[in-house]
Amino acid sequence: MGSTLQQSSAAGVSTARFLARAAQATGLLFVVSVASVFLPVSLLAPAWQHQQIAALVNNGVIALLSLVLIALAHALDPRNSRVKVLRARFRRWAAVAAAGYLLLVPLAIASLAGQIEIEQRQVRGQREQVNRRYDAMRDLIARAPTPQALQQGLAQLDGPALGTADLAEPLPSLRRRLTVLLEQGRTQVLERVKPVDSARRMLMVRDTVRLVVSSLVFAAAFASGASHSEASGSLLGVVLRRCSAIGQRIRAAATRPSTSTPAAPTSTAEKVPVRTRRRRRSRTS
């Protein structure tokens, strides 16, 4: 029995070492997964900011898993100095991660506002460009002294071409007709300018809400992992206490001396009264 307990204790120690290595591997996997998305760097672009926030949130489970693994390793083998050092290091990084995920909340909201502002600015820019072009042609039509000068000006502005019949038309009549055609063309071009897609904006809002809520959850989880006192009511705290209790029982049982009670004396002790009874019966007979 003692050898079995010693084997169980050795298995717990080896499992703790494996969990510590697995914690390091998952932590490195988190760093690689997030760093691969950061390039190329564009700090002031809201779309790039949203991409980085999504990468941190989507891979946050990996980082949280590494913290859980190192905590389980310490619970199985609390005397291992290497595991203690790793756990302290992971706790410091967990505190940094908690603060970082908390900062992602305003960054995600600012990124959403920036993306919406950029889309609105693009639509306004396209409309302003169309209006400037048609305003320039309208001013040219109003100021041109001759049909030939109007024809040259419209050609420079990439406007409608004037034919021979247009050049022969009186200038006031030509101006009125070109002004009407110009406004019709302006209306048609402005209608082709696509406004901000409301469905796409709603998807952006939903994704931002997901990132904000997930960031708050990860911040709370990493803050709990960074604290030195394990939460008594949390599932992680219950698991860690159970693992620690099992490890302590195994080590305590392994250190006890192995004592076994022989079965032979007990059997002889049981047979002695039977023999004495037989002798007494033979004497009485």
PDB file of C-alpha atoms in Angstrom:
ATOM      1  CA  MET A   1       0.000   0.000   0.000  1.00  0.00           C
ATOM      2  CA  GLY A   2       2.848   2.362   0.780  1.00  0.00           C
ATOM      3  CA  SER A   3       4.449   1.748  -2.585  1.00  0.00           C
ATOM      4  CA  THR A   4       1.117   2.486  -4.282  1.00  0.00           C
ATOM      5  CA  LEU A   5       0.814   5.787  -2.476  1.00  0.00           C
ATOM      6  CA  GLN A   6       4.376   6.688  -3.369  1.00  0.00           C
ATOM      7  CA  GLN A   7       3.617   5.948  -7.010  1.00  0.00           C
ATOM      8  CA  SER A   8       0.518   8.159  -6.793  1.00  0.00           C
ATOM      9  CA  SER A   9       2.593  10.962  -5.282  1.00  0.00           C
ATOM     10  CA  ALA A  10       5.188  10.644  -8.047  1.00  0.00           C
ATOM     11  CA  ALA A  11       2.402  10.677 -10.625  1.00  0.00           C
ATOM     12  CA  GLY A  12       1.048  13.885  -9.093  1.00  0.00           C
ATOM     13  CA  VAL A  13       4.480  15.506  -9.265  1.00  0.00           C
ATOM     14  CA  SER A  14       4.978  14.477 -12.889  1.00  0.00           C
ATOM     15  CA  THR A  15       1.493  15.717 -13.749  1.00  0.00           C
ATOM     16  CA  ALA A  16       2.307  19.060 -12.158  1.00  0.00           C
ATOM     17  CA  ARG A  17       5.449  19.339 -14.275  1.00  0.00           C
ATOM     18  CA  PHE A  18       3.478  18.514 -17.398  1.00  0.00           C
ATOM     19  CA  LEU A  19       0.840  21.127 -16.551  1.00  0.00           C
ATOM     20  CA  ALA A  20       3.553  23.733 -15.998  1.00  0.00           C
ATOM     21  CA  ARG A  21       5.046  23.019 -19.429  1.00  0.00           C
ATOM     22  CA  ALA A  22       1.568  23.093 -20.974  1.00  0.00           C
ATOM     23  CA  ALA A  23       0.933  26.472 -19.337  1.00  0.00           C
ATOM     24  CA  GLN A  24       4.115  27.862 -20.865  1.00  0.00           C
ATOM     25  CA  ALA A  25       3.188  26.452 -24.281  1.00  0.00           C
ATOM     26  CA  THR A  26      -0.314  27.915 -24.241  1.00  0.00           C
ATOM     27  CA  GLY A  27       1.043  31.273 -23.126  1.00  0.00           C
ATOM     28  CA  LEU A  28       3.499  31.275 -26.020  1.00  0.00           C
ATOM     29  CA  LEU A  29       0.701  30.242 -28.392  1.00  0.00           C
ATOM     30  CA  PHE A  30      -1.349  33.248 -27.248  1.00  0.00           C
ATOM     31  CA  VAL A  31       1.540  35.623 -27.890  1.00  0.00           C
ATOM     32  CA  VAL A  32       2.175  34.201 -31.360  1.00  0.00           C
ATOM     33  CA  SER A  33      -1.519  34.253 -32.304  1.00  0.00           C
ATOM     34  CA  VAL A  34      -1.921  37.895 -31.305  1.00  0.00           C
ATOM     35  CA  ALA A  35       1.422  39.118 -32.670  1.00  0.00           C
ATOM     36  CA  SER A  36       0.708  37.667 -36.121  1.00  0.00           C
ATOM     37  CA  VAL A  37      -2.273  40.003 -36.513  1.00  0.00           C
ATOM     38  CA  PHE A  38      -0.437  43.199 -35.498  1.00  0.00           C
ATOM     39  CA  LEU A  39       1.445  43.536 -38.787  1.00  0.00           C
ATOM     40  CA  PRO A  40       1.315  45.874 -40.602  1.00  0.00           C
ATOM     41  CA  VAL A  41       1.021  48.396 -37.781  1.00  0.00           C
ATOM     42  CA  SER A  42      -1.440  51.273 -38.235  1.00  0.00           C
ATOM     43  CA  LEU A  43      -2.105  52.670 -34.782  1.00  0.00           C
ATOM     44  CA  LEU A  44      -4.404  55.524 -35.834  1.00  0.00           C
ATOM     45  CA  ALA A  45      -6.640  53.458 -38.124  1.00  0.00           C
ATOM     46  CA  PRO A  46      -9.928  52.473 -36.401  1.00  0.00           C
ATOM     47  CA  ALA A  47     -10.244  49.339 -38.555  1.00  0.00           C
ATOM     48  CA  TRP A  48      -6.762  48.181 -37.452  1.00  0.00           C
ATOM     49  CA  GLN A  49      -7.631  48.908 -33.825  1.00  0.00           C
ATOM     50  CA  HIS A  50     -10.820  46.869 -34.119  1.00  0.00           C
ATOM     51  CA  GLN A  51      -8.866  44.002 -35.657  1.00  0.00           C
ATOM     52  CA  GLN A  52      -6.361  43.939 -32.796  1.00  0.00           C
ATOM     53  CA  ILE A  53      -9.089  44.104 -30.154  1.00  0.00           C
ATOM     54  CA  ALA A  54     -10.884  41.204 -31.824  1.00  0.00           C
ATOM     55  CA  ALA A  55      -7.645  39.195 -31.925  1.00  0.00           C
ATOM     56  CA  LEU A  56      -7.004  39.763 -28.216  1.00  0.00           C
ATOM     57  CA  VAL A  57     -10.551  38.820 -27.258  1.00  0.00           C
ATOM     58  CA  ASN A  58     -10.805  35.806 -29.564  1.00  0.00           C
ATOM     59  CA  ASN A  59      -7.519  34.392 -28.228  1.00  0.00           C
ATOM     60  CA  GLY A  60      -8.135  35.347 -24.607  1.00  0.00           C
ATOM     61  CA  VAL A  61      -9.277  31.828 -23.753  1.00  0.00           C
ATOM     62  CA  ILE A  62      -5.787  30.544 -24.576  1.00  0.00           C
ATOM     63  CA  ALA A  63      -4.160  32.957 -22.136  1.00  0.00           C
ATOM     64  CA  LEU A  64      -6.746  32.138 -19.474  1.00  0.00           C
ATOM     65  CA  LEU A  65      -6.114  28.433 -20.013  1.00  0.00           C
ATOM     66  CA  SER A  66      -2.394  28.907 -19.342  1.00  0.00           C
ATOM     67  CA  LEU A  67      -3.239  30.623 -16.065  1.00  0.00           C
ATOM     68  CA  VAL A  68      -5.545  27.772 -15.046  1.00  0.00           C
ATOM     69  CA  LEU A  69      -2.929  25.150 -15.958  1.00  0.00           C
ATOM     70  CA  ILE A  70      -0.202  26.747 -13.856  1.00  0.00           C
ATOM     71  CA  ALA A  71      -2.626  27.081 -10.941  1.00  0.00           C
ATOM     72  CA  LEU A  72      -3.499  23.380 -11.184  1.00  0.00           C
ATOM     73  CA  ALA A  73       0.198  22.503 -11.357  1.00  0.00           C
ATOM     74  CA  HIS A  74       0.845  24.445  -8.164  1.00  0.00           C
ATOM     75  CA  ALA A  75      -2.123  22.775  -6.477  1.00  0.00           C
ATOM     76  CA  LEU A  76      -0.768  19.312  -7.295  1.00  0.00           C
ATOM     77  CA  ASP A  77       2.825  20.088  -6.305  1.00  0.00           C
ATOM     78  CA  PRO A  78       3.023  23.220  -4.121  1.00  0.00           C
ATOM     79  CA  ARG A  79       6.571  22.406  -2.985  1.00  0.00           C
ATOM     80  CA  ASN A  80       8.048  22.612  -6.468  1.00  0.00           C
ATOM     81  CA  SER A  81      10.120  25.792  -6.562  1.00  0.00           C
ATOM     82  CA  ARG A  82      10.046  26.033 -10.359  1.00  0.00           C
ATOM     83  CA  VAL A  83       6.265  25.848 -10.378  1.00  0.00           C
ATOM     84  CA  LYS A  84       6.153  28.524  -7.675  1.00  0.00           C
ATOM     85  CA  VAL A  85       8.312  30.855  -9.737  1.00  0.00           C
ATOM     86  CA  LEU A  86       6.201  30.253 -12.841  1.00  0.00           C
ATOM     87  CA  ARG A  87       3.003  30.823 -10.918  1.00  0.00           C
ATOM     88  CA  ALA A  88       4.262  34.119  -9.519  1.00  0.00           C
ATOM     89  CA  ARG A  89       5.313  35.187 -13.018  1.00  0.00           C
ATOM     90  CA  PHE A  90       1.951  34.204 -14.479  1.00  0.00           C
ATOM     91  CA  ARG A  91       0.192  36.142 -11.733  1.00  0.00           C
ATOM     92  CA  ARG A  92       2.109  39.289 -12.623  1.00  0.00           C
ATOM     93  CA  TRP A  93       1.223  38.854 -16.288  1.00  0.00           C
ATOM     94  CA  ALA A  94      -2.380  38.154 -15.304  1.00  0.00           C
ATOM     95  CA  ALA A  95      -2.507  41.528 -13.535  1.00  0.00           C
ATOM     96  CA  VAL A  96      -1.199  43.196 -16.693  1.00  0.00           C
ATOM     97  CA  ALA A  97      -3.718  41.268 -18.797  1.00  0.00           C
ATOM     98  CA  ALA A  98      -6.583  42.310 -16.505  1.00  0.00           C
ATOM     99  CA  ALA A  99      -5.662  45.973 -16.894  1.00  0.00           C
ATOM    100  CA  GLY A 100      -5.206  45.528 -20.644  1.00  0.00           C
ATOM    101  CA  TYR A 101      -8.568  43.892 -21.190  1.00  0.00           C
ATOM    102  CA  LEU A 102     -10.189  46.598 -19.108  1.00  0.00           C
ATOM    103  CA  LEU A 103      -8.628  49.232 -21.374  1.00  0.00           C
ATOM    104  CA  LEU A 104     -10.026  47.444 -24.419  1.00  0.00           C
ATOM    105  CA  VAL A 105     -13.541  48.567 -23.471  1.00  0.00           C
ATOM    106  CA  PRO A 106     -13.088  52.301 -24.267  1.00  0.00           C
ATOM    107  CA  LEU A 107     -10.806  51.415 -27.182  1.00  0.00           C
ATOM    108  CA  ALA A 108     -13.494  49.213 -28.740  1.00  0.00           C
ATOM    109  CA  ILE A 109     -16.104  51.959 -28.391  1.00  0.00           C
ATOM    110  CA  ALA A 110     -13.717  54.563 -29.812  1.00  0.00           C
ATOM    111  CA  SER A 111     -12.860  52.236 -32.697  1.00  0.00           C
ATOM    112  CA  LEU A 112     -16.538  51.800 -33.552  1.00  0.00           C
ATOM    113  CA  ALA A 113     -17.111  55.551 -33.460  1.00  0.00           C
ATOM    114  CA  GLY A 114     -14.039  56.089 -35.632  1.00  0.00           C
ATOM    115  CA  GLN A 115     -15.158  53.579 -38.253  1.00  0.00           C
ATOM    116  CA  ILE A 116     -18.625  55.127 -38.450  1.00  0.00           C
ATOM    117  CA  GLU A 117     -17.097  58.598 -38.730  1.00  0.00           C
ATOM    118  CA  ILE A 118     -14.787  57.456 -41.541  1.00  0.00           C
ATOM    119  CA  GLU A 119     -17.686  55.962 -43.512  1.00  0.00           C
ATOM    120  CA  GLN A 120     -19.755  59.109 -43.095  1.00  0.00           C
ATOM    121  CA  ARG A 121     -16.755  61.224 -44.078  1.00  0.00           C
ATOM    122  CA  GLN A 122     -16.252  59.165 -47.217  1.00  0.00           C
ATOM    123  CA  VAL A 123     -19.882  59.618 -48.239  1.00  0.00           C
ATOM    124  CA  ARG A 124     -19.709  63.362 -47.535  1.00  0.00           C
ATOM    125  CA  GLY A 125     -16.452  63.582 -49.478  1.00  0.00           C
ATOM    126  CA  GLN A 126     -17.960  61.891 -52.532  1.00  0.00           C
ATOM    127  CA  ARG A 127     -20.986  64.164 -52.452  1.00  0.00           C
ATOM    128  CA  GLU A 128     -18.842  67.260 -52.016  1.00  0.00           C
ATOM    129  CA  GLN A 129     -16.642  66.210 -54.934  1.00  0.00           C
ATOM    130  CA  VAL A 130     -19.692  65.790 -57.186  1.00  0.00           C
ATOM    131  CA  ASN A 131     -21.148  69.105 -56.079  1.00  0.00           C
ATOM    132  CA  ARG A 132     -17.856  70.939 -56.644  1.00  0.00           C
ATOM    133  CA  ARG A 133     -17.568  69.567 -60.177  1.00  0.00           C
ATOM    134  CA  TYR A 134     -21.120  70.486 -61.151  1.00  0.00           C
ATOM    135  CA  ASP A 135     -20.904  73.881 -59.432  1.00  0.00           C
ATOM    136  CA  ALA A 136     -17.799  74.663 -61.492  1.00  0.00           C
ATOM    137  CA  MET A 137     -19.623  73.722 -64.710  1.00  0.00           C
ATOM    138  CA  ARG A 138     -22.639  75.796 -63.693  1.00  0.00           C
ATOM    139  CA  ASP A 139     -20.441  78.806 -63.008  1.00  0.00           C
ATOM    140  CA  LEU A 140     -18.745  78.289 -66.372  1.00  0.00           C
ATOM    141  CA  ILE A 141     -22.114  78.209 -68.139  1.00  0.00           C
ATOM    142  CA  ALA A 142     -23.144  81.435 -66.423  1.00  0.00           C
ATOM    143  CA  ARG A 143     -19.839  83.286 -67.186  1.00  0.00           C
ATOM    144  CA  ALA A 144     -18.856  82.016 -70.639  1.00  0.00           C
ATOM    145  CA  PRO A 145     -18.949  84.916 -73.135  1.00  0.00           C
ATOM    146  CA  THR A 146     -19.321  82.752 -76.257  1.00  0.00           C
ATOM    147  CA  PRO A 147     -20.457  79.202 -77.099  1.00  0.00           C
ATOM    148  CA  GLN A 148     -16.884  78.403 -78.225  1.00  0.00           C
ATOM    149  CA  ALA A 149     -15.470  79.459 -74.809  1.00  0.00           C
ATOM    150  CA  LEU A 150     -18.191  77.393 -73.121  1.00  0.00           C
ATOM    151  CA  GLN A 151     -17.229  74.385 -75.237  1.00  0.00           C
ATOM    152  CA  GLN A 152     -13.552  74.661 -74.265  1.00  0.00           C
ATOM    153  CA  GLY A 153     -14.357  75.102 -70.567  1.00  0.00           C
ATOM    154  CA  LEU A 154     -16.701  72.111 -70.479  1.00  0.00           C
ATOM    155  CA  ALA A 155     -14.044  69.974 -72.173  1.00  0.00           C
ATOM    156  CA  GLN A 156     -11.521  70.910 -69.469  1.00  0.00           C
ATOM    157  CA  LEU A 157     -14.035  70.053 -66.703  1.00  0.00           C
ATOM    158  CA  ASP A 158     -14.965  66.732 -68.370  1.00  0.00           C
ATOM    159  CA  GLY A 159     -18.459  68.034 -68.967  1.00  0.00           C
ATOM    160  CA  PRO A 160     -20.948  67.431 -71.779  1.00  0.00           C
ATOM    161  CA  ALA A 161     -19.629  67.952 -75.285  1.00  0.00           C
ATOM    162  CA  LEU A 162     -21.250  70.621 -77.483  1.00  0.00           C
ATOM    163  CA  GLY A 163     -22.050  69.834 -81.073  1.00  0.00           C
ATOM    164  CA  THR A 164     -22.376  72.081 -84.111  1.00  0.00           C
ATOM    165  CA  ALA A 165     -26.086  72.647 -83.464  1.00  0.00           C
ATOM    166  CA  ASP A 166     -25.337  73.661 -79.856  1.00  0.00           C
ATOM    167  CA  LEU A 167     -22.746  76.190 -80.986  1.00  0.00           C
ATOM    168  CA  ALA A 168     -25.238  77.684 -83.437  1.00  0.00           C
ATOM    169  CA  GLU A 169     -27.867  78.112 -80.717  1.00  0.00           C
ATOM    170  CA  PRO A 170     -28.151  81.547 -79.053  1.00  0.00           C
ATOM    171  CA  LEU A 171     -26.088  81.795 -75.875  1.00  0.00           C
ATOM    172  CA  PRO A 172     -28.955  82.602 -73.432  1.00  0.00           C
ATOM    173  CA  SER A 173     -31.017  79.662 -74.684  1.00  0.00           C
ATOM    174  CA  LEU A 174     -27.951  77.418 -74.597  1.00  0.00           C
ATOM    175  CA  ARG A 175     -27.242  78.431 -71.019  1.00  0.00           C
ATOM    176  CA  ARG A 176     -30.773  77.645 -69.853  1.00  0.00           C
ATOM    177  CA  ARG A 177     -30.832  74.253 -71.545  1.00  0.00           C
ATOM    178  CA  LEU A 178     -27.376  73.284 -70.295  1.00  0.00           C
ATOM    179  CA  THR A 179     -28.263  74.372 -66.748  1.00  0.00           C
ATOM    180  CA  VAL A 180     -31.328  72.103 -66.731  1.00  0.00           C
ATOM    181  CA  LEU A 181     -29.325  69.184 -68.114  1.00  0.00           C
ATOM    182  CA  LEU A 182     -26.569  69.865 -65.610  1.00  0.00           C
ATOM    183  CA  GLU A 183     -28.925  69.694 -62.612  1.00  0.00           C
ATOM    184  CA  GLN A 184     -30.456  66.477 -63.901  1.00  0.00           C
ATOM    185  CA  GLY A 185     -26.989  64.954 -64.225  1.00  0.00           C
ATOM    186  CA  ARG A 186     -26.078  66.121 -60.705  1.00  0.00           C
ATOM    187  CA  THR A 187     -29.158  64.427 -59.253  1.00  0.00           C
ATOM    188  CA  GLN A 188     -28.424  61.163 -61.046  1.00  0.00           C
ATOM    189  CA  VAL A 189     -24.781  61.080 -59.908  1.00  0.00           C
ATOM    190  CA  LEU A 190     -25.693  61.883 -56.290  1.00  0.00           C
ATOM    191  CA  GLU A 191     -28.207  59.058 -56.297  1.00  0.00           C
ATOM    192  CA  ARG A 192     -25.439  56.646 -57.299  1.00  0.00           C
ATOM    193  CA  VAL A 193     -23.334  57.650 -54.291  1.00  0.00           C
ATOM    194  CA  LYS A 194     -23.943  54.833 -51.810  1.00  0.00           C
ATOM    195  CA  PRO A 195     -24.925  55.952 -48.315  1.00  0.00           C
ATOM    196  CA  VAL A 196     -23.730  54.226 -45.159  1.00  0.00           C
ATOM    197  CA  ASP A 197     -25.092  50.672 -45.080  1.00  0.00           C
ATOM    198  CA  SER A 198     -27.342  50.377 -42.025  1.00  0.00           C
ATOM    199  CA  ALA A 199     -27.082  46.565 -41.952  1.00  0.00           C
ATOM    200  CA  ARG A 200     -23.285  46.707 -41.953  1.00  0.00           C
ATOM    201  CA  ARG A 201     -23.347  49.342 -39.224  1.00  0.00           C
ATOM    202  CA  MET A 202     -25.593  47.125 -37.089  1.00  0.00           C
ATOM    203  CA  LEU A 203     -23.141  44.235 -37.483  1.00  0.00           C
ATOM    204  CA  MET A 204     -20.331  46.520 -36.361  1.00  0.00           C
ATOM    205  CA  VAL A 205     -22.322  47.556 -33.296  1.00  0.00           C
ATOM    206  CA  ARG A 206     -23.112  43.948 -32.380  1.00  0.00           C
ATOM    207  CA  ASP A 207     -19.497  42.904 -32.752  1.00  0.00           C
ATOM    208  CA  THR A 208     -18.385  45.823 -30.603  1.00  0.00           C
ATOM    209  CA  VAL A 209     -20.870  44.870 -27.890  1.00  0.00           C
ATOM    210  CA  ARG A 210     -19.479  41.327 -27.966  1.00  0.00           C
ATOM    211  CA  LEU A 211     -15.925  42.621 -27.648  1.00  0.00           C
ATOM    212  CA  VAL A 212     -16.838  44.941 -24.772  1.00  0.00           C
ATOM    213  CA  VAL A 213     -18.650  42.264 -22.764  1.00  0.00           C
ATOM    214  CA  SER A 214     -15.927  39.675 -23.446  1.00  0.00           C
ATOM    215  CA  SER A 215     -13.229  42.153 -22.415  1.00  0.00           C
ATOM    216  CA  LEU A 216     -14.975  42.778 -19.099  1.00  0.00           C
ATOM    217  CA  VAL A 217     -15.281  39.030 -18.477  1.00  0.00           C
ATOM    218  CA  PHE A 218     -11.603  38.423 -19.277  1.00  0.00           C
ATOM    219  CA  ALA A 219     -10.558  41.373 -17.109  1.00  0.00           C
ATOM    220  CA  ALA A 220     -12.462  39.921 -14.151  1.00  0.00           C
ATOM    221  CA  ALA A 221     -11.043  36.432 -14.782  1.00  0.00           C
ATOM    222  CA  PHE A 222      -7.436  37.601 -15.013  1.00  0.00           C
ATOM    223  CA  ALA A 223      -7.869  39.850 -11.974  1.00  0.00           C
ATOM    224  CA  SER A 224      -9.105  36.825 -10.021  1.00  0.00           C
ATOM    225  CA  GLY A 225      -6.125  34.797 -11.245  1.00  0.00           C
ATOM    226  CA  ALA A 226      -3.686  37.553 -10.340  1.00  0.00           C
ATOM    227  CA  SER A 227      -4.934  37.823  -6.762  1.00  0.00           C
ATOM    228  CA  HIS A 228      -3.095  35.765  -4.147  1.00  0.00           C
ATOM    229  CA  SER A 229      -6.273  34.605  -2.453  1.00  0.00           C
ATOM    230  CA  GLU A 230      -8.342  32.167  -4.398  1.00  0.00           C
ATOM    231  CA  ALA A 231     -12.013  32.988  -4.626  1.00  0.00           C
ATOM    232  CA  SER A 232     -13.939  30.710  -2.284  1.00  0.00           C
ATOM    233  CA  GLY A 233     -17.131  30.663  -4.282  1.00  0.00           C
ATOM    234  CA  SER A 234     -15.685  30.345  -7.738  1.00  0.00           C
ATOM    235  CA  LEU A 235     -15.492  27.103  -9.655  1.00  0.00           C
ATOM    236  CA  LEU A 236     -11.760  27.548 -10.151  1.00  0.00           C
ATOM    237  CA  GLY A 237     -11.259  27.985  -6.419  1.00  0.00           C
ATOM    238  CA  VAL A 238     -13.198  24.804  -5.670  1.00  0.00           C
ATOM    239  CA  VAL A 239     -11.195  22.818  -8.224  1.00  0.00           C
ATOM    240  CA  LEU A 240      -7.881  24.144  -6.922  1.00  0.00           C
ATOM    241  CA  ARG A 241      -8.774  23.366  -3.308  1.00  0.00           C
ATOM    242  CA  ARG A 242      -9.857  19.839  -4.218  1.00  0.00           C
ATOM    243  CA  CYS A 243      -6.629  19.228  -6.149  1.00  0.00           C
ATOM    244  CA  SER A 244      -4.576  20.645  -3.284  1.00  0.00           C
ATOM    245  CA  ALA A 245      -6.391  18.456  -0.738  1.00  0.00           C
ATOM    246  CA  ILE A 246      -5.864  15.337  -2.864  1.00  0.00           C
ATOM    247  CA  GLY A 247      -2.172  16.144  -3.260  1.00  0.00           C
ATOM    248  CA  GLN A 248      -1.753  16.675   0.486  1.00  0.00           C
ATOM    249  CA  ARG A 249      -3.479  13.391   1.298  1.00  0.00           C
ATOM    250  CA  ILE A 250      -1.295  11.502  -1.165  1.00  0.00           C
ATOM    251  CA  ARG A 251       1.908  13.029   0.244  1.00  0.00           C
ATOM    252  CA  ALA A 252       0.808  12.410   3.846  1.00  0.00           C
ATOM    253  CA  ALA A 253      -0.049   8.807   3.121  1.00  0.00           C
ATOM    254  CA  ALA A 254       3.243   8.294   1.303  1.00  0.00           C
ATOM    255  CA  THR A 255       5.257   9.510   4.295  1.00  0.00           C
ATOM    256  CA  ARG A 256       3.565   7.129   6.774  1.00  0.00           C
ATOM    257  CA  PRO A 257       5.367   3.830   7.530  1.00  0.00           C
ATOM    258  CA  SER A 258       3.745   0.836   5.953  1.00  0.00           C
ATOM    259  CA  THR A 259       2.172  -1.392   8.707  1.00  0.00           C
ATOM    260  CA  SER A 260       0.462  -4.656   7.897  1.00  0.00           C
ATOM    261  CA  THR A 261      -1.212  -6.999  10.466  1.00  0.00           C
ATOM    262  CA  PRO A 262      -0.431 -10.688   9.868  1.00  0.00           C
ATOM    263  CA  ALA A 263      -3.399 -12.952   9.425  1.00  0.00           C
ATOM    264  CA  ALA A 264      -1.819 -16.109  10.934  1.00  0.00           C
ATOM    265  CA  PRO A 265      -2.029 -15.122  14.629  1.00  0.00           C
ATOM    266  CA  THR A 266      -5.649 -14.201  14.234  1.00  0.00           C
ATOM    267  CA  SER A 267      -6.480 -17.606  12.780  1.00  0.00           C
ATOM    268  CA  THR A 268      -4.588 -19.438  15.546  1.00  0.00           C
ATOM    269  CA  ALA A 269      -6.274 -17.308  18.161  1.00  0.00           C
ATOM    270  CA  GLU A 270      -9.588 -18.325  16.762  1.00  0.00           C
ATOM    271  CA  LYS A 271      -8.618 -22.044  16.769  1.00  0.00           C
ATOM    272  CA  VAL A 272      -7.328 -22.169  20.380  1.00  0.00           C
ATOM    273  CA  PRO A 273     -10.748 -21.958  22.077  1.00  0.00           C
ATOM    274  CA  VAL A 274     -12.073 -24.719  19.807  1.00  0.00           C
ATOM    275  CA  ARG A 275      -9.281 -27.123  20.854  1.00  0.00           C
ATOM    276  CA  THR A 276      -9.780 -26.385  24.534  1.00  0.00           C
ATOM    277  CA  ARG A 277     -13.492 -27.112  24.213  1.00  0.00           C
ATOM    278  CA  ARG A 278     -12.767 -30.456  22.586  1.00  0.00           C
ATOM    279  CA  ARG A 279     -10.388 -31.423  25.419  1.00  0.00           C
ATOM    280  CA  ARG A 280     -12.928 -30.505  28.080  1.00  0.00           C
ATOM    281  CA  ARG A 281     -15.588 -32.598  26.350  1.00  0.00           C
ATOM    282  CA  SER A 282     -13.245 -35.613  26.202  1.00  0.00           C
ATOM    283  CA  ARG A 283     -12.442 -35.324  29.918  1.00  0.00           C
ATOM    284  CA  THR A 284     -16.054 -35.118  30.923  1.00  0.00           C
ATOM    285  CA  SER A 285     -16.885 -38.131  28.837  1.00  0.00           C
TER     286      SER A 285
END
